[in-house]
Amino acid sequence: MSQVAVRRIFFSVLALLMSAPLLVVLGVSVNERKSLTFPPQGFNLSWYLDLFRLPDWSGALLNSVIVAFLSAALAVAIAFPLAWFNWRYRIGWVKGILAIGLMPFLLPPVITALGFLSFWTQTGFYGQAWTVVISHGIFLVSLPLVSLSLGFGSLDDSLPEAAATMGADNKVILKTIVFPLVRPYVISGFAFAFVVSLNEYLVAYMTVGAVIETLPMKIFNSLRYGYTPVMASASVFFVALTVIIFSLVARFGDLPKLLGAHSK
Amino acid sequence: MNTSRPQNLTGYVPLILPAVVLVMFFVVPFGSMILISFYKNLGGGLYEEILNLDNYRRLISPFFVGLLIASFGLALAVAAISIVIAFPFSYLLVNSPRSTQVVWLIFMLSILSLSESIIGFAWSTILSRTAGVSNLLVFLGLLDRPASYAPGLGALIAGVVYTAIPYAVLVLYPILSRVDPHIEEAARTLGTSPLRTFFIVVLPMQRNTIVTTFLMILVFTLGTYLMPQILGRPQHWTLSVAISDQALMQSNIPFAAALAVFLVIVTLLIVGTVVLFGRKENAS
């Protein structure tokens, strides 16, 4: 059997197995009545409307989007100068600071979550809504840090050199040459952090779980306290949103390269 | 390019600002967590700043041994199953057309980023009595009546493997994409079948990659938090679940911190081994 045939069979089986749980949720989300049955009985899109109509669900959705947007922006704001400085001056010990930025994502999330829980308690800010933005921003800083380091690393050094020879200083070179070239990496770093924050449960739960409910928390709570079809429509909505964002990243950037692959 | 140092202190601002933020919000909380692990618990979320080893002494207990078996048993099983699926998959993926690669990468990234609560919900649905696969088995005549397969150890392993496969693929994909295709071509030219090439050329060549990826999945799986609560039973609860349970439900932050310090040490030991393996790889 040729490699292509093996590939087709293997990929088809895996695609089926990996999409099955999501397809069942999709089926359940269009049930006519408020029951967990598959194949769906009847067809009804009202659970999707409920996601936006019911204040507790739309509130949770809005919370998640706001937190994700702000913390992704914070993560990029921390990562960009750091990655730029590391690329521009190549000083050995700067790598140590980069390593701190990679730590939160390498360790199990519960470590960062517990660290923040005790930190916000000790500083007296526990329960303030904004603490989740800082917590997520730090937790996710690794993502833009990795994508931006890749971006700066892929720059052709002769371009800023030429600009410097012609009298441009750091600021001008950054604005007119470097930034336009690394923009795709800034956007993808932001997108990665945004999507992960949107879906993150544990850090958000342990920092602001008592005062804010994000969508992943809402889904988990509904799972514990009784089934409602809205949790299925909310899940489908999040899966779609996640796939769309990554598709856009792939559309406007080189996804294999962003993930560190070398083309053969 | 001129890579000398910044001329004055203002030149260091782009470094100092992010560094201060990282130290204040990661190094300080992390350090204070280690410190708290030596404090005395007073209950109700309060603790006294008396240094002692009581929290660590509690680690020598049947409760903790149970946690270790649950956490590492799950992690080892998941890592083994995931790599058996993810390695051949990634190998085939890097050799497939670019458009196929991109579609799969989007799919894998999406599943990896999805909330554990969504994946846990999806798996508990597909393993449930009313909406699950058992209905399909009844329809095919393989089963008399629908059955529920969750919660249980099988359901938990299936759910965690589901999240670990994309992780393993995204670790393996860049490594395998750098492999020199000429080596396989040479084997093929000499008349070796594709399957044999995979087993006698590709697998031995990637032994280190497989070991390090296995260890990375181990670390990844130790972080799973909602899956054991949704798809498992209380005896399957892992260290991650126990840590947040101690901190939030039992209000015993010092003991939670001691458990967390233990988890950090284990993680760093595993990651350290990965780094050592990587060095050996580069040296040879």
PDB file of C-alpha atoms in Angstrom, chain A residues 17-254:
ATOM      1  CA  LEU A  17     -12.943  10.200  15.795  1.00  0.00           C
ATOM      2  CA  MET A  18     -11.807  13.711  16.660  1.00  0.00           C
ATOM      3  CA  SER A  19     -14.790  15.527  15.256  1.00  0.00           C
ATOM      4  CA  ALA A  20     -17.377  13.046  16.614  1.00  0.00           C
ATOM      5  CA  PRO A  21     -17.710  14.585  20.125  1.00  0.00           C
ATOM      6  CA  LEU A  22     -18.119  18.057  18.604  1.00  0.00           C
ATOM      7  CA  LEU A  23     -20.642  16.846  16.031  1.00  0.00           C
ATOM      8  CA  VAL A  24     -22.745  15.231  18.760  1.00  0.00           C
ATOM      9  CA  VAL A  25     -22.789  18.563  20.640  1.00  0.00           C
ATOM     10  CA  LEU A  26     -23.801  20.279  17.379  1.00  0.00           C
ATOM     11  CA  GLY A  27     -26.664  17.788  16.995  1.00  0.00           C
ATOM     12  CA  VAL A  28     -27.790  18.187  20.592  1.00  0.00           C
ATOM     13  CA  SER A  29     -27.777  21.984  20.227  1.00  0.00           C
ATOM     14  CA  VAL A  30     -30.590  21.962  17.645  1.00  0.00           C
ATOM     15  CA  ASN A  31     -32.961  19.673  19.599  1.00  0.00           C
ATOM     16  CA  GLU A  32     -36.575  20.747  19.495  1.00  0.00           C
ATOM     17  CA  ARG A  33     -37.152  20.141  23.185  1.00  0.00           C
ATOM     18  CA  LYS A  34     -35.002  20.790  26.220  1.00  0.00           C
ATOM     19  CA  SER A  35     -33.482  17.314  26.307  1.00  0.00           C
ATOM     20  CA  LEU A  36     -30.062  15.784  25.808  1.00  0.00           C
ATOM     21  CA  THR A  37     -30.771  13.452  22.883  1.00  0.00           C
ATOM     22  CA  PHE A  38     -28.880  12.449  19.777  1.00  0.00           C
ATOM     23  CA  PRO A  39     -29.783  12.111  16.951  1.00  0.00           C
ATOM     24  CA  PRO A  40     -31.671  15.409  17.492  1.00  0.00           C
ATOM     25  CA  GLN A  41     -35.456  15.271  17.616  1.00  0.00           C
ATOM     26  CA  GLY A  42     -36.792  18.086  15.483  1.00  0.00           C
ATOM     27  CA  PHE A  43     -34.846  21.166  14.501  1.00  0.00           C
ATOM     28  CA  ASN A  44     -34.689  24.366  16.455  1.00  0.00           C
ATOM     29  CA  LEU A  45     -32.191  27.219  16.512  1.00  0.00           C
ATOM     30  CA  SER A  46     -33.705  29.020  19.502  1.00  0.00           C
ATOM     31  CA  TRP A  47     -30.946  27.805  21.859  1.00  0.00           C
ATOM     32  CA  TYR A  48     -28.534  29.919  19.826  1.00  0.00           C
ATOM     33  CA  LEU A  49     -30.777  32.933  20.271  1.00  0.00           C
ATOM     34  CA  ASP A  50     -30.943  32.159  23.997  1.00  0.00           C
ATOM     35  CA  LEU A  51     -27.180  32.431  24.159  1.00  0.00           C
ATOM     36  CA  PHE A  52     -27.533  36.123  23.282  1.00  0.00           C
ATOM     37  CA  ARG A  53     -31.008  36.686  24.770  1.00  0.00           C
ATOM     38  CA  LEU A  54     -30.658  35.264  28.288  1.00  0.00           C
ATOM     39  CA  PRO A  55     -28.791  37.828  30.397  1.00  0.00           C
ATOM     40  CA  ASP A  56     -26.755  35.265  32.363  1.00  0.00           C
ATOM     41  CA  TRP A  57     -25.436  33.592  29.180  1.00  0.00           C
ATOM     42  CA  SER A  58     -24.867  36.770  27.153  1.00  0.00           C
ATOM     43  CA  GLY A  59     -23.251  38.333  30.230  1.00  0.00           C
ATOM     44  CA  ALA A  60     -20.852  35.406  30.566  1.00  0.00           C
ATOM     45  CA  LEU A  61     -20.060  35.598  26.854  1.00  0.00           C
ATOM     46  CA  LEU A  62     -19.394  39.333  27.072  1.00  0.00           C
ATOM     47  CA  ASN A  63     -17.196  38.853  30.166  1.00  0.00           C
ATOM     48  CA  SER A  64     -15.110  36.268  28.330  1.00  0.00           C
ATOM     49  CA  VAL A  65     -14.650  38.448  25.249  1.00  0.00           C
ATOM     50  CA  ILE A  66     -13.701  41.563  27.250  1.00  0.00           C
ATOM     51  CA  VAL A  67     -11.235  39.642  29.449  1.00  0.00           C
ATOM     52  CA  ALA A  68      -9.710  37.921  26.411  1.00  0.00           C
ATOM     53  CA  PHE A  69      -9.314  41.174  24.480  1.00  0.00           C
ATOM     54  CA  LEU A  70      -7.702  43.110  27.332  1.00  0.00           C
ATOM     55  CA  SER A  71      -5.413  40.317  28.490  1.00  0.00           C
ATOM     56  CA  ALA A  72      -4.246  39.509  24.949  1.00  0.00           C
ATOM     57  CA  ALA A  73      -3.448  43.219  24.483  1.00  0.00           C
ATOM     58  CA  LEU A  74      -1.527  43.218  27.782  1.00  0.00           C
ATOM     59  CA  ALA A  75       0.381  40.057  26.821  1.00  0.00           C
ATOM     60  CA  VAL A  76       1.447  41.609  23.497  1.00  0.00           C
ATOM     61  CA  ALA A  77       2.359  44.893  25.204  1.00  0.00           C
ATOM     62  CA  ILE A  78       4.703  43.013  27.563  1.00  0.00           C
ATOM     63  CA  ALA A  79       6.095  40.655  24.917  1.00  0.00           C
ATOM     64  CA  PHE A  80       6.774  43.124  22.097  1.00  0.00           C
ATOM     65  CA  PRO A  81       9.425  45.371  23.722  1.00  0.00           C
ATOM     66  CA  LEU A  82      11.065  42.333  25.312  1.00  0.00           C
ATOM     67  CA  ALA A  83      11.316  40.401  22.029  1.00  0.00           C
ATOM     68  CA  TRP A  84      12.445  43.528  20.191  1.00  0.00           C
ATOM     69  CA  PHE A  85      15.167  44.318  22.745  1.00  0.00           C
ATOM     70  CA  ASN A  86      16.413  40.733  22.656  1.00  0.00           C
ATOM     71  CA  TRP A  87      16.631  40.810  18.849  1.00  0.00           C
ATOM     72  CA  ARG A  88      18.131  44.314  18.624  1.00  0.00           C
ATOM     73  CA  TYR A  89      20.966  43.969  21.158  1.00  0.00           C
ATOM     74  CA  ARG A  90      21.474  40.204  21.570  1.00  0.00           C
ATOM     75  CA  ILE A  91      22.657  40.404  25.163  1.00  0.00           C
ATOM     76  CA  GLY A  92      23.087  36.968  26.777  1.00  0.00           C
ATOM     77  CA  TRP A  93      21.359  37.582  30.118  1.00  0.00           C
ATOM     78  CA  VAL A  94      18.212  38.972  28.451  1.00  0.00           C
ATOM     79  CA  LYS A  95      17.433  35.326  27.611  1.00  0.00           C
ATOM     80  CA  GLY A  96      16.950  34.772  31.355  1.00  0.00           C
ATOM     81  CA  ILE A  97      14.119  37.325  31.413  1.00  0.00           C
ATOM     82  CA  LEU A  98      12.595  35.705  28.332  1.00  0.00           C
ATOM     83  CA  ALA A  99      12.682  32.392  30.203  1.00  0.00           C
ATOM     84  CA  ILE A 100      10.609  33.927  33.037  1.00  0.00           C
ATOM     85  CA  GLY A 101       8.034  34.892  30.423  1.00  0.00           C
ATOM     86  CA  LEU A 102       7.873  31.303  29.174  1.00  0.00           C
ATOM     87  CA  MET A 103       7.557  29.748  32.648  1.00  0.00           C
ATOM     88  CA  PRO A 104       3.826  30.333  33.316  1.00  0.00           C
ATOM     89  CA  PHE A 105       2.839  28.425  30.200  1.00  0.00           C
ATOM     90  CA  LEU A 106       5.296  25.593  30.773  1.00  0.00           C
ATOM     91  CA  LEU A 107       4.189  24.827  34.327  1.00  0.00           C
ATOM     92  CA  PRO A 108       0.779  23.249  34.998  1.00  0.00           C
ATOM     93  CA  PRO A 109      -1.792  26.123  35.011  1.00  0.00           C
ATOM     94  CA  VAL A 110      -2.811  25.382  38.600  1.00  0.00           C
ATOM     95  CA  ILE A 111       0.595  26.700  39.755  1.00  0.00           C
ATOM     96  CA  THR A 112       0.074  30.126  38.172  1.00  0.00           C
ATOM     97  CA  ALA A 113      -3.533  30.106  39.380  1.00  0.00           C
ATOM     98  CA  LEU A 114      -2.550  29.393  43.003  1.00  0.00           C
ATOM     99  CA  GLY A 115       0.294  31.925  42.833  1.00  0.00           C
ATOM    100  CA  PHE A 116      -2.157  34.628  41.749  1.00  0.00           C
ATOM    101  CA  LEU A 117      -4.799  33.563  44.267  1.00  0.00           C
ATOM    102  CA  SER A 118      -2.373  34.003  47.158  1.00  0.00           C
ATOM    103  CA  PHE A 119      -0.840  37.157  45.632  1.00  0.00           C
ATOM    104  CA  TRP A 120      -4.186  38.959  45.184  1.00  0.00           C
ATOM    105  CA  THR A 121      -5.300  37.833  48.644  1.00  0.00           C
ATOM    106  CA  GLN A 122      -2.122  39.134  50.285  1.00  0.00           C
ATOM    107  CA  THR A 123      -2.212  42.464  48.442  1.00  0.00           C
ATOM    108  CA  GLY A 124      -5.905  42.891  49.313  1.00  0.00           C
ATOM    109  CA  PHE A 125      -7.110  43.014  45.704  1.00  0.00           C
ATOM    110  CA  TYR A 126      -8.750  39.572  45.694  1.00  0.00           C
ATOM    111  CA  GLY A 127     -12.204  39.793  44.130  1.00  0.00           C
ATOM    112  CA  GLN A 128     -11.482  42.872  41.971  1.00  0.00           C
ATOM    113  CA  ALA A 129     -12.561  42.217  38.386  1.00  0.00           C
ATOM    114  CA  TRP A 130      -9.428  43.685  36.790  1.00  0.00           C
ATOM    115  CA  THR A 131      -7.119  41.193  38.521  1.00  0.00           C
ATOM    116  CA  VAL A 132      -8.134  38.542  35.976  1.00  0.00           C
ATOM    117  CA  VAL A 133      -6.792  40.720  33.126  1.00  0.00           C
ATOM    118  CA  ILE A 134      -3.346  40.935  34.718  1.00  0.00           C
ATOM    119  CA  SER A 135      -3.416  37.253  35.677  1.00  0.00           C
ATOM    120  CA  HIS A 136      -4.327  36.158  32.138  1.00  0.00           C
ATOM    121  CA  GLY A 137      -1.955  38.680  30.566  1.00  0.00           C
ATOM    122  CA  ILE A 138       0.994  37.228  32.508  1.00  0.00           C
ATOM    123  CA  PHE A 139      -0.183  33.640  32.096  1.00  0.00           C
ATOM    124  CA  LEU A 140      -0.410  34.033  28.299  1.00  0.00           C
ATOM    125  CA  VAL A 141       2.624  36.270  27.671  1.00  0.00           C
ATOM    126  CA  SER A 142       4.504  33.185  26.401  1.00  0.00           C
ATOM    127  CA  LEU A 143       2.356  33.010  23.258  1.00  0.00           C
ATOM    128  CA  PRO A 144       3.164  36.434  21.732  1.00  0.00           C
ATOM    129  CA  LEU A 145       6.705  36.084  23.113  1.00  0.00           C
ATOM    130  CA  VAL A 146       7.270  32.918  21.061  1.00  0.00           C
ATOM    131  CA  SER A 147       5.575  34.207  17.907  1.00  0.00           C
ATOM    132  CA  LEU A 148       7.368  37.586  18.089  1.00  0.00           C
ATOM    133  CA  SER A 149      10.763  35.968  18.710  1.00  0.00           C
ATOM    134  CA  LEU A 150      10.149  33.881  15.592  1.00  0.00           C
ATOM    135  CA  GLY A 151       9.113  37.039  13.728  1.00  0.00           C
ATOM    136  CA  PHE A 152      12.159  39.083  14.692  1.00  0.00           C
ATOM    137  CA  GLY A 153      14.380  36.074  14.021  1.00  0.00           C
ATOM    138  CA  SER A 154      13.078  35.822  10.461  1.00  0.00           C
ATOM    139  CA  LEU A 155      13.935  39.464   9.618  1.00  0.00           C
ATOM    140  CA  ASP A 156      16.636  40.144   7.075  1.00  0.00           C
ATOM    141  CA  ASP A 157      19.301  42.048   9.043  1.00  0.00           C
ATOM    142  CA  SER A 158      20.459  44.007   5.999  1.00  0.00           C
ATOM    143  CA  LEU A 159      17.257  46.104   5.916  1.00  0.00           C
ATOM    144  CA  PRO A 160      17.639  47.845   9.303  1.00  0.00           C
ATOM    145  CA  GLU A 161      21.374  48.040   8.638  1.00  0.00           C
ATOM    146  CA  ALA A 162      20.795  49.923   5.389  1.00  0.00           C
ATOM    147  CA  ALA A 163      18.389  52.278   7.155  1.00  0.00           C
ATOM    148  CA  ALA A 164      20.908  52.893   9.937  1.00  0.00           C
ATOM    149  CA  THR A 165      23.619  53.696   7.394  1.00  0.00           C
ATOM    150  CA  MET A 166      21.326  56.314   5.932  1.00  0.00           C
ATOM    151  CA  GLY A 167      20.945  57.943   9.329  1.00  0.00           C
ATOM    152  CA  ALA A 168      17.729  56.446  10.706  1.00  0.00           C
ATOM    153  CA  ASP A 169      17.651  55.927  14.470  1.00  0.00           C
ATOM    154  CA  ASN A 170      16.092  53.071  16.463  1.00  0.00           C
ATOM    155  CA  LYS A 171      12.658  54.705  16.586  1.00  0.00           C
ATOM    156  CA  VAL A 172      12.469  55.410  12.855  1.00  0.00           C
ATOM    157  CA  ILE A 173      13.748  51.959  11.906  1.00  0.00           C
ATOM    158  CA  LEU A 174      11.239  50.324  14.257  1.00  0.00           C
ATOM    159  CA  LYS A 175       8.334  52.332  12.907  1.00  0.00           C
ATOM    160  CA  THR A 176       9.071  52.261   9.193  1.00  0.00           C
ATOM    161  CA  ILE A 177      10.819  48.931   8.651  1.00  0.00           C
ATOM    162  CA  VAL A 178      10.690  46.515  11.560  1.00  0.00           C
ATOM    163  CA  PHE A 179       7.075  46.911  12.649  1.00  0.00           C
ATOM    164  CA  PRO A 180       5.476  46.468   9.197  1.00  0.00           C
ATOM    165  CA  LEU A 181       7.552  43.296   8.708  1.00  0.00           C
ATOM    166  CA  VAL A 182       6.673  41.696  12.055  1.00  0.00           C
ATOM    167  CA  ARG A 183       3.018  42.785  11.985  1.00  0.00           C
ATOM    168  CA  PRO A 184       1.736  39.283  11.012  1.00  0.00           C
ATOM    169  CA  TYR A 185       3.535  37.880  14.068  1.00  0.00           C
ATOM    170  CA  VAL A 186       2.048  40.566  16.330  1.00  0.00           C
ATOM    171  CA  ILE A 187      -1.434  39.732  15.050  1.00  0.00           C
ATOM    172  CA  SER A 188      -0.983  35.976  15.400  1.00  0.00           C
ATOM    173  CA  GLY A 189       0.523  36.363  18.890  1.00  0.00           C
ATOM    174  CA  PHE A 190      -2.503  38.440  19.863  1.00  0.00           C
ATOM    175  CA  ALA A 191      -4.887  35.915  18.257  1.00  0.00           C
ATOM    176  CA  PHE A 192      -3.322  32.956  20.086  1.00  0.00           C
ATOM    177  CA  ALA A 193      -3.482  34.741  23.443  1.00  0.00           C
ATOM    178  CA  PHE A 194      -7.061  35.902  22.746  1.00  0.00           C
ATOM    179  CA  VAL A 195      -8.320  32.403  21.917  1.00  0.00           C
ATOM    180  CA  VAL A 196      -6.594  30.748  24.869  1.00  0.00           C
ATOM    181  CA  SER A 197      -7.853  33.408  27.301  1.00  0.00           C
ATOM    182  CA  LEU A 198     -11.375  33.026  25.896  1.00  0.00           C
ATOM    183  CA  ASN A 199     -11.286  29.315  26.729  1.00  0.00           C
ATOM    184  CA  GLU A 200      -9.236  29.411  29.919  1.00  0.00           C
ATOM    185  CA  TYR A 201     -10.977  28.181  33.054  1.00  0.00           C
ATOM    186  CA  LEU A 202      -8.658  27.599  35.984  1.00  0.00           C
ATOM    187  CA  VAL A 203      -6.725  30.878  36.341  1.00  0.00           C
ATOM    188  CA  ALA A 204      -9.926  32.891  35.839  1.00  0.00           C
ATOM    189  CA  TYR A 205     -11.840  30.698  38.295  1.00  0.00           C
ATOM    190  CA  MET A 206      -9.228  30.924  41.042  1.00  0.00           C
ATOM    191  CA  THR A 207      -8.748  34.689  40.733  1.00  0.00           C
ATOM    192  CA  VAL A 208     -12.219  36.121  40.047  1.00  0.00           C
ATOM    193  CA  GLY A 209     -14.474  33.035  40.085  1.00  0.00           C
ATOM    194  CA  ALA A 210     -16.380  34.449  43.044  1.00  0.00           C
ATOM    195  CA  VAL A 211     -17.360  37.709  41.301  1.00  0.00           C
ATOM    196  CA  ILE A 212     -17.300  37.142  37.522  1.00  0.00           C
ATOM    197  CA  GLU A 213     -18.615  34.251  35.480  1.00  0.00           C
ATOM    198  CA  THR A 214     -16.906  33.620  32.145  1.00  0.00           C
ATOM    199  CA  LEU A 215     -18.417  31.323  29.528  1.00  0.00           C
ATOM    200  CA  PRO A 216     -16.209  28.288  30.307  1.00  0.00           C
ATOM    201  CA  MET A 217     -17.226  28.661  33.989  1.00  0.00           C
ATOM    202  CA  LYS A 218     -20.877  28.986  33.006  1.00  0.00           C
ATOM    203  CA  ILE A 219     -20.675  25.798  30.925  1.00  0.00           C
ATOM    204  CA  PHE A 220     -18.986  23.865  33.737  1.00  0.00           C
ATOM    205  CA  ASN A 221     -21.503  25.113  36.290  1.00  0.00           C
ATOM    206  CA  SER A 222     -24.432  24.125  34.074  1.00  0.00           C
ATOM    207  CA  LEU A 223     -22.814  20.730  33.653  1.00  0.00           C
ATOM    208  CA  ARG A 224     -22.830  20.295  37.424  1.00  0.00           C
ATOM    209  CA  TYR A 225     -26.234  21.751  38.211  1.00  0.00           C
ATOM    210  CA  GLY A 226     -28.368  20.473  35.364  1.00  0.00           C
ATOM    211  CA  TYR A 227     -28.363  20.242  31.612  1.00  0.00           C
ATOM    212  CA  THR A 228     -29.601  23.064  29.404  1.00  0.00           C
ATOM    213  CA  PRO A 229     -29.310  23.052  25.585  1.00  0.00           C
ATOM    214  CA  VAL A 230     -27.814  26.562  25.761  1.00  0.00           C
ATOM    215  CA  MET A 231     -24.560  25.016  26.977  1.00  0.00           C
ATOM    216  CA  ALA A 232     -24.472  23.037  23.718  1.00  0.00           C
ATOM    217  CA  SER A 233     -25.116  26.113  21.577  1.00  0.00           C
ATOM    218  CA  ALA A 234     -22.545  28.081  23.597  1.00  0.00           C
ATOM    219  CA  SER A 235     -19.978  25.303  23.036  1.00  0.00           C
ATOM    220  CA  VAL A 236     -20.679  25.190  19.293  1.00  0.00           C
ATOM    221  CA  PHE A 237     -20.387  28.972  19.140  1.00  0.00           C
ATOM    222  CA  PHE A 238     -16.989  28.857  20.881  1.00  0.00           C
ATOM    223  CA  VAL A 239     -15.713  26.043  18.653  1.00  0.00           C
ATOM    224  CA  ALA A 240     -16.745  28.050  15.576  1.00  0.00           C
ATOM    225  CA  LEU A 241     -15.156  31.243  16.921  1.00  0.00           C
ATOM    226  CA  THR A 242     -11.897  29.401  17.694  1.00  0.00           C
ATOM    227  CA  VAL A 243     -11.738  27.754  14.250  1.00  0.00           C
ATOM    228  CA  ILE A 244     -12.516  31.069  12.517  1.00  0.00           C
ATOM    229  CA  ILE A 245      -9.766  32.940  14.369  1.00  0.00           C
ATOM    230  CA  PHE A 246      -7.127  30.302  13.592  1.00  0.00           C
ATOM    231  CA  SER A 247      -8.305  30.139   9.961  1.00  0.00           C
ATOM    232  CA  LEU A 248      -7.808  33.904   9.706  1.00  0.00           C
ATOM    233  CA  VAL A 249      -4.319  33.538  11.164  1.00  0.00           C
ATOM    234  CA  ALA A 250      -3.598  30.880   8.535  1.00  0.00           C
ATOM    235  CA  ARG A 251      -5.137  33.026   5.801  1.00  0.00           C
ATOM    236  CA  PHE A 252      -3.008  36.093   6.530  1.00  0.00           C
ATOM    237  CA  GLY A 253       0.134  34.399   7.789  1.00  0.00           C
ATOM    238  CA  ASP A 254       2.167  31.288   7.160  1.00  0.00           C
TER     239      ASP A 254
END
